[in-house]
Short mmCIF file of C-alpha atoms in Angstrom, two decimals:
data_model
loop_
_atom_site.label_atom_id
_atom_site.label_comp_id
_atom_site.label_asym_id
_atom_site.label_seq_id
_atom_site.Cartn_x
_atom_site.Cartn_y
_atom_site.Cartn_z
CA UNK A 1 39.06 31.62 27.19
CA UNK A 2 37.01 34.61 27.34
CA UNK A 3 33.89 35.13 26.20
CA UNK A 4 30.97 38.28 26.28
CA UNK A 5 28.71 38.73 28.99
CA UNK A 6 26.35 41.14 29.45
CA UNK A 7 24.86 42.00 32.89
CA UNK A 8 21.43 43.80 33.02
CA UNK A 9 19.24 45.10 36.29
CA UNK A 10 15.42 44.97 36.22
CA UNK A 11 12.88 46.02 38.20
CA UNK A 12 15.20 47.65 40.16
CA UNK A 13 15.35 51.78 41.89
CA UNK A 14 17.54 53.94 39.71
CA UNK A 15 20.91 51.53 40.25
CA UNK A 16 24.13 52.01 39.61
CA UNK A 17 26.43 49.27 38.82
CA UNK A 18 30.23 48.89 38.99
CA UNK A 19 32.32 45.41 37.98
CA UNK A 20 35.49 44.32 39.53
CA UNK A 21 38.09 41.27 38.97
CA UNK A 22 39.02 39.53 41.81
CA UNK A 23 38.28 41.48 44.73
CA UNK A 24 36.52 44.80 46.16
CA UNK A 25 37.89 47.54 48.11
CA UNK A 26 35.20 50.01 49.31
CA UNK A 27 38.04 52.66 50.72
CA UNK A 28 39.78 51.99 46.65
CA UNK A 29 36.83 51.83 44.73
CA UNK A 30 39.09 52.52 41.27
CA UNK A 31 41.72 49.65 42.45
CA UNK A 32 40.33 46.48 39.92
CA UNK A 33 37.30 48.10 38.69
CA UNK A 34 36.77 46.73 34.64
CA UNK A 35 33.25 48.91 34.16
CA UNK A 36 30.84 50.87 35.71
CA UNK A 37 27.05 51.38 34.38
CA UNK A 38 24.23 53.78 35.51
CA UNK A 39 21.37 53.60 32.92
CA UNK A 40 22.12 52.33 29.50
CA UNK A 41 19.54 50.15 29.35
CA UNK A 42 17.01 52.57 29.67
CA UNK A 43 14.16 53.06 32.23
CA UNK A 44 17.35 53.82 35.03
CA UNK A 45 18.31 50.53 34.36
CA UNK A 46 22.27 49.28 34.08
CA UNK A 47 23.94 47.40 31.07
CA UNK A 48 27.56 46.38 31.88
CA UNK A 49 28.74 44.26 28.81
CA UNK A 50 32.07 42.89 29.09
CA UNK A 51 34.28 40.02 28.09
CA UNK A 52 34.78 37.56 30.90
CA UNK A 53 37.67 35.21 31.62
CA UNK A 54 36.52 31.72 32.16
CA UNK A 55 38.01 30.63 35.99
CA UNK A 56 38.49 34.14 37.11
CA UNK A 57 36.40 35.94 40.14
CA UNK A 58 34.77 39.15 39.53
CA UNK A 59 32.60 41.60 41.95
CA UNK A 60 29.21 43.07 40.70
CA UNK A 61 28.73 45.93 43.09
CA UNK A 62 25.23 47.26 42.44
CA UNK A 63 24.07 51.10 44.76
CA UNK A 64 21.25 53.06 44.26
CA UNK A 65 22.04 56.31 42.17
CA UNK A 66 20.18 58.54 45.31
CA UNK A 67 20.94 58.25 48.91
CA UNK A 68 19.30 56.16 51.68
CA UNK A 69 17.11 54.29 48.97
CA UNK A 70 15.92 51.31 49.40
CA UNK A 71 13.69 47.98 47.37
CA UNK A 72 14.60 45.20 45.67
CA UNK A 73 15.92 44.42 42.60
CA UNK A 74 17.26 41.75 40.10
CA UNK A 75 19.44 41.46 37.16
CA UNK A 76 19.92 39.04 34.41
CA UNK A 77 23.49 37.50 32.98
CA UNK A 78 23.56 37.04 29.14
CA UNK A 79 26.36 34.74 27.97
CA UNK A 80 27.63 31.17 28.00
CA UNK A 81 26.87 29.04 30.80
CA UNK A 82 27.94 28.14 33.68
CA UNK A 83 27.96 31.07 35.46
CA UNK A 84 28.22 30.50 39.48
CA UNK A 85 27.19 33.51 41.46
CA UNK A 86 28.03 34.07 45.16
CA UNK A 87 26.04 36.71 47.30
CA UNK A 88 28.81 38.87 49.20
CA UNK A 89 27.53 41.22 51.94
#
């Protein structure tokens, strides 16, 4: 069953977002990608709204538009719950 999701940064730099199913290859970075966001939310803020297949693994990747910039930042999921999140580094 899939269902819409909608993943939005806040308080962040100027990111960049890209979203992957199953896995992540940084020397591949096309190979799985589903969508890729810089600042449709406004304020340099990414919007990556997408359907999402209950049971599968995806990969938020989230980079700073500029070089060698650094901070913190967040980002909110909009959809049905549960959603489990794992911190990859």
């Amino acid at each position: 069953v899939s269902s819409n999701f909608t993943i939005q940064s806040v308080f962040s730099p100027d990111a960049y977002a890209y979203l992957y199913i199953s896995s992540f290859n940084r020397t591949a970075a096309t190979v799985n990608l589903l969508a890729q966001d810089d600042d449709s939310a406004g304020n340099l803020q990414f919007r990556i709204n997408y359907p999402l297949i209950a049971g599968q693994d995806y990969v938020l990747v989230v980079t700073t538009w500029s070089n060698n910039v650094v901070g913190s930042f967040g980002f909110f999921i909009f959809g049905p719950p549960p959603v489990n999140l794992t911190y990859i580094r």
